[in-house]
């Protein structure tokens, strides 16, 4: 008896009709997005959907919606030349979660030489507010 042959994930997905349609749709949207980016190279737009001759594009901020409305006729014409039947372009904001900021690390205190310079500067400077701030900084880190 022969052991079963393994198949890669793409061939397995292609054998399933619903997944095959999904793969075709993803390929189609990727091609449409490439044509959108060639038509409007200065705008970072993502193709969200394309159904019933209506193209839905998205970007990370809503201010892009005004720009999309301005260039809609240009985009429709450019996509028409590429064979895409688009009658309307809609915008959808794609808000992404902000990146996690790195953990806060305490900074090491200034060295003795730096503290000496800060103290010296605080005694020589004429501006009262800056003089007081430098004196507080030196006092906080010395001792």
PDB file of C-alpha atoms in Angstrom:
ATOM      1  CA  UNK A   1       0.000   0.000   0.000  1.00  0.00           C
ATOM      2  CA  UNK A   2       1.355   3.422  -0.978  1.00  0.00           C
ATOM      3  CA  UNK A   3       1.600   6.148   1.645  1.00  0.00           C
ATOM      4  CA  UNK A   4      -0.666   9.149   0.916  1.00  0.00           C
ATOM      5  CA  UNK A   5       1.038  11.920  -1.010  1.00  0.00           C
ATOM      6  CA  UNK A   6       1.206  15.248   0.683  1.00  0.00           C
ATOM      7  CA  UNK A   7      -0.082  18.315  -1.144  1.00  0.00           C
ATOM      8  CA  UNK A   8       0.836  21.910  -0.590  1.00  0.00           C
ATOM      9  CA  UNK A   9      -1.798  24.198   0.874  1.00  0.00           C
ATOM     10  CA  UNK A  10      -2.493  26.055  -2.384  1.00  0.00           C
ATOM     11  CA  UNK A  11      -3.276  22.885  -4.335  1.00  0.00           C
ATOM     12  CA  UNK A  12      -5.559  21.727  -1.526  1.00  0.00           C
ATOM     13  CA  UNK A  13      -7.362  25.082  -1.471  1.00  0.00           C
ATOM     14  CA  UNK A  14      -7.679  25.087  -5.263  1.00  0.00           C
ATOM     15  CA  UNK A  15      -9.445  21.704  -5.087  1.00  0.00           C
ATOM     16  CA  UNK A  16     -12.160  23.153  -2.857  1.00  0.00           C
ATOM     17  CA  UNK A  17     -14.663  25.153  -4.990  1.00  0.00           C
ATOM     18  CA  UNK A  18     -15.396  27.845  -2.388  1.00  0.00           C
ATOM     19  CA  UNK A  19     -11.706  28.372  -1.663  1.00  0.00           C
ATOM     20  CA  UNK A  20     -10.906  28.406  -5.371  1.00  0.00           C
ATOM     21  CA  UNK A  21     -13.426  31.233  -5.873  1.00  0.00           C
ATOM     22  CA  UNK A  22     -11.905  33.074  -2.928  1.00  0.00           C
ATOM     23  CA  UNK A  23      -8.436  32.711  -4.438  1.00  0.00           C
ATOM     24  CA  UNK A  24      -9.683  33.995  -7.799  1.00  0.00           C
ATOM     25  CA  UNK A  25     -11.321  36.978  -6.106  1.00  0.00           C
ATOM     26  CA  UNK A  26      -8.139  37.765  -4.164  1.00  0.00           C
ATOM     27  CA  UNK A  27      -6.091  37.592  -7.370  1.00  0.00           C
ATOM     28  CA  UNK A  28      -8.586  39.873  -9.130  1.00  0.00           C
ATOM     29  CA  UNK A  29      -8.558  42.428  -6.290  1.00  0.00           C
ATOM     30  CA  UNK A  30      -4.745  42.379  -6.209  1.00  0.00           C
ATOM     31  CA  UNK A  31      -4.634  43.094  -9.960  1.00  0.00           C
ATOM     32  CA  UNK A  32      -7.188  45.884  -9.547  1.00  0.00           C
ATOM     33  CA  UNK A  33      -5.178  47.383  -6.674  1.00  0.00           C
ATOM     34  CA  UNK A  34      -2.041  47.327  -8.818  1.00  0.00           C
ATOM     35  CA  UNK A  35      -3.903  49.227 -11.551  1.00  0.00           C
ATOM     36  CA  UNK A  36      -5.251  51.733  -8.988  1.00  0.00           C
ATOM     37  CA  UNK A  37      -1.718  52.363  -7.707  1.00  0.00           C
ATOM     38  CA  UNK A  38      -0.433  52.848 -11.258  1.00  0.00           C
ATOM     39  CA  UNK A  39      -3.285  55.272 -11.995  1.00  0.00           C
ATOM     40  CA  UNK A  40      -2.773  57.239  -8.754  1.00  0.00           C
ATOM     41  CA  UNK A  41       0.850  56.698  -7.721  1.00  0.00           C
ATOM     42  CA  UNK A  42       0.849  59.411  -5.045  1.00  0.00           C
ATOM     43  CA  UNK A  43      -2.054  57.951  -3.065  1.00  0.00           C
ATOM     44  CA  UNK A  44      -1.636  54.929  -0.809  1.00  0.00           C
ATOM     45  CA  UNK A  45      -5.025  53.324  -1.440  1.00  0.00           C
ATOM     46  CA  UNK A  46      -6.080  49.762  -0.684  1.00  0.00           C
ATOM     47  CA  UNK A  47      -8.794  48.074  -2.740  1.00  0.00           C
ATOM     48  CA  UNK A  48     -11.381  46.827  -0.263  1.00  0.00           C
ATOM     49  CA  UNK A  49     -14.097  45.536  -2.606  1.00  0.00           C
ATOM     50  CA  UNK A  50     -15.308  45.614  -6.184  1.00  0.00           C
ATOM     51  CA  UNK A  51     -18.911  44.596  -6.839  1.00  0.00           C
ATOM     52  CA  UNK A  52     -21.634  45.784  -9.206  1.00  0.00           C
ATOM     53  CA  UNK A  53     -19.266  48.227 -10.947  1.00  0.00           C
ATOM     54  CA  UNK A  54     -18.603  49.949  -7.624  1.00  0.00           C
ATOM     55  CA  UNK A  55     -15.019  50.150  -6.371  1.00  0.00           C
ATOM     56  CA  UNK A  56     -14.428  50.587  -2.646  1.00  0.00           C
ATOM     57  CA  UNK A  57     -10.984  51.868  -1.698  1.00  0.00           C
ATOM     58  CA  UNK A  58      -9.577  52.560   1.733  1.00  0.00           C
ATOM     59  CA  UNK A  59      -6.712  54.375   3.389  1.00  0.00           C
ATOM     60  CA  UNK A  60      -5.524  54.968   6.925  1.00  0.00           C
ATOM     61  CA  UNK A  61      -7.179  58.368   7.378  1.00  0.00           C
ATOM     62  CA  UNK A  62     -10.505  59.894   6.436  1.00  0.00           C
ATOM     63  CA  UNK A  63      -8.944  63.023   4.905  1.00  0.00           C
ATOM     64  CA  UNK A  64      -8.081  60.835   1.933  1.00  0.00           C
ATOM     65  CA  UNK A  65     -11.822  60.622   1.115  1.00  0.00           C
ATOM     66  CA  UNK A  66     -11.817  64.204  -0.202  1.00  0.00           C
ATOM     67  CA  UNK A  67      -8.842  63.435  -2.423  1.00  0.00           C
ATOM     68  CA  UNK A  68     -10.549  60.276  -3.732  1.00  0.00           C
ATOM     69  CA  UNK A  69     -13.648  62.328  -4.637  1.00  0.00           C
ATOM     70  CA  UNK A  70     -11.450  64.817  -6.490  1.00  0.00           C
ATOM     71  CA  UNK A  71      -9.661  62.185  -8.561  1.00  0.00           C
ATOM     72  CA  UNK A  72     -12.639  59.826  -9.046  1.00  0.00           C
ATOM     73  CA  UNK A  73     -13.193  60.720 -12.734  1.00  0.00           C
ATOM     74  CA  UNK A  74      -9.492  60.315 -13.479  1.00  0.00           C
ATOM     75  CA  UNK A  75      -9.378  56.966 -11.694  1.00  0.00           C
ATOM     76  CA  UNK A  76     -12.520  55.667 -13.444  1.00  0.00           C
ATOM     77  CA  UNK A  77     -11.117  56.659 -16.829  1.00  0.00           C
ATOM     78  CA  UNK A  78      -7.716  55.082 -16.139  1.00  0.00           C
ATOM     79  CA  UNK A  79      -9.277  51.841 -14.932  1.00  0.00           C
ATOM     80  CA  UNK A  80     -11.616  51.816 -17.942  1.00  0.00           C
ATOM     81  CA  UNK A  81      -8.581  51.908 -20.236  1.00  0.00           C
ATOM     82  CA  UNK A  82      -7.277  48.834 -18.368  1.00  0.00           C
ATOM     83  CA  UNK A  83     -10.572  46.978 -18.909  1.00  0.00           C
ATOM     84  CA  UNK A  84     -12.190  47.501 -15.506  1.00  0.00           C
ATOM     85  CA  UNK A  85     -15.885  48.481 -15.649  1.00  0.00           C
ATOM     86  CA  UNK A  86     -16.073  50.958 -12.757  1.00  0.00           C
ATOM     87  CA  UNK A  87     -18.975  53.417 -12.471  1.00  0.00           C
ATOM     88  CA  UNK A  88     -18.481  54.673  -8.912  1.00  0.00           C
ATOM     89  CA  UNK A  89     -15.642  54.906  -6.394  1.00  0.00           C
ATOM     90  CA  UNK A  90     -16.373  54.934  -2.674  1.00  0.00           C
ATOM     91  CA  UNK A  91     -13.969  55.486   0.205  1.00  0.00           C
ATOM     92  CA  UNK A  92     -13.771  53.544   3.437  1.00  0.00           C
ATOM     93  CA  UNK A  93     -11.393  54.631   6.224  1.00  0.00           C
ATOM     94  CA  UNK A  94      -9.151  51.788   7.370  1.00  0.00           C
ATOM     95  CA  UNK A  95      -8.167  52.614  10.897  1.00  0.00           C
ATOM     96  CA  UNK A  96      -5.314  50.521  12.172  1.00  0.00           C
ATOM     97  CA  UNK A  97      -4.439  50.040  15.805  1.00  0.00           C
ATOM     98  CA  UNK A  98      -1.445  52.155  16.761  1.00  0.00           C
ATOM     99  CA  UNK A  99       1.807  50.295  17.080  1.00  0.00           C
ATOM    100  CA  UNK A 100       2.669  49.275  20.598  1.00  0.00           C
ATOM    101  CA  UNK A 101       5.202  51.696  21.979  1.00  0.00           C
ATOM    102  CA  UNK A 102       8.361  50.191  23.411  1.00  0.00           C
ATOM    103  CA  UNK A 103       8.518  49.687  27.143  1.00  0.00           C
ATOM    104  CA  UNK A 104       9.652  52.744  29.068  1.00  0.00           C
ATOM    105  CA  UNK A 105      13.255  52.516  30.166  1.00  0.00           C
ATOM    106  CA  UNK A 106      14.679  54.708  32.873  1.00  0.00           C
ATOM    107  CA  UNK A 107      17.525  56.839  31.639  1.00  0.00           C
ATOM    108  CA  UNK A 108      20.726  56.741  33.624  1.00  0.00           C
ATOM    109  CA  UNK A 109      21.440  59.915  35.592  1.00  0.00           C
ATOM    110  CA  UNK A 110      23.959  62.369  34.165  1.00  0.00           C
ATOM    111  CA  UNK A 111      27.560  61.707  35.127  1.00  0.00           C
ATOM    112  CA  UNK A 112      29.597  63.780  37.567  1.00  0.00           C
ATOM    113  CA  UNK A 113      31.241  65.789  34.798  1.00  0.00           C
ATOM    114  CA  UNK A 114      27.868  66.645  33.222  1.00  0.00           C
ATOM    115  CA  UNK A 115      26.505  67.685  36.633  1.00  0.00           C
ATOM    116  CA  UNK A 116      29.513  69.955  37.158  1.00  0.00           C
ATOM    117  CA  UNK A 117      28.850  71.646  33.794  1.00  0.00           C
ATOM    118  CA  UNK A 118      25.135  72.054  34.602  1.00  0.00           C
ATOM    119  CA  UNK A 119      25.947  73.565  38.014  1.00  0.00           C
ATOM    120  CA  UNK A 120      28.517  75.905  36.464  1.00  0.00           C
ATOM    121  CA  UNK A 121      26.073  76.985  33.762  1.00  0.00           C
ATOM    122  CA  UNK A 122      23.281  77.567  36.300  1.00  0.00           C
ATOM    123  CA  UNK A 123      25.578  79.977  38.188  1.00  0.00           C
ATOM    124  CA  UNK A 124      26.694  81.912  35.085  1.00  0.00           C
ATOM    125  CA  UNK A 125      23.386  82.296  33.220  1.00  0.00           C
ATOM    126  CA  UNK A 126      21.342  85.497  33.513  1.00  0.00           C
ATOM    127  CA  UNK A 127      17.870  84.186  32.633  1.00  0.00           C
ATOM    128  CA  UNK A 128      16.102  83.571  35.981  1.00  0.00           C
ATOM    129  CA  UNK A 129      13.769  80.795  34.801  1.00  0.00           C
ATOM    130  CA  UNK A 130      16.517  78.837  33.071  1.00  0.00           C
ATOM    131  CA  UNK A 131      18.887  79.441  35.990  1.00  0.00           C
ATOM    132  CA  UNK A 132      16.326  77.973  38.407  1.00  0.00           C
ATOM    133  CA  UNK A 133      15.588  74.968  36.158  1.00  0.00           C
ATOM    134  CA  UNK A 134      19.282  74.111  35.779  1.00  0.00           C
ATOM    135  CA  UNK A 135      19.802  74.418  39.531  1.00  0.00           C
ATOM    136  CA  UNK A 136      16.863  72.047  40.190  1.00  0.00           C
ATOM    137  CA  UNK A 137      18.226  69.566  37.627  1.00  0.00           C
ATOM    138  CA  UNK A 138      21.661  69.593  39.250  1.00  0.00           C
ATOM    139  CA  UNK A 139      20.168  69.258  42.761  1.00  0.00           C
ATOM    140  CA  UNK A 140      17.925  66.353  41.746  1.00  0.00           C
ATOM    141  CA  UNK A 141      20.807  64.288  40.346  1.00  0.00           C
ATOM    142  CA  UNK A 142      23.548  65.097  42.805  1.00  0.00           C
ATOM    143  CA  UNK A 143      23.574  63.429  46.111  1.00  0.00           C
TER     144      UNK A 143
END
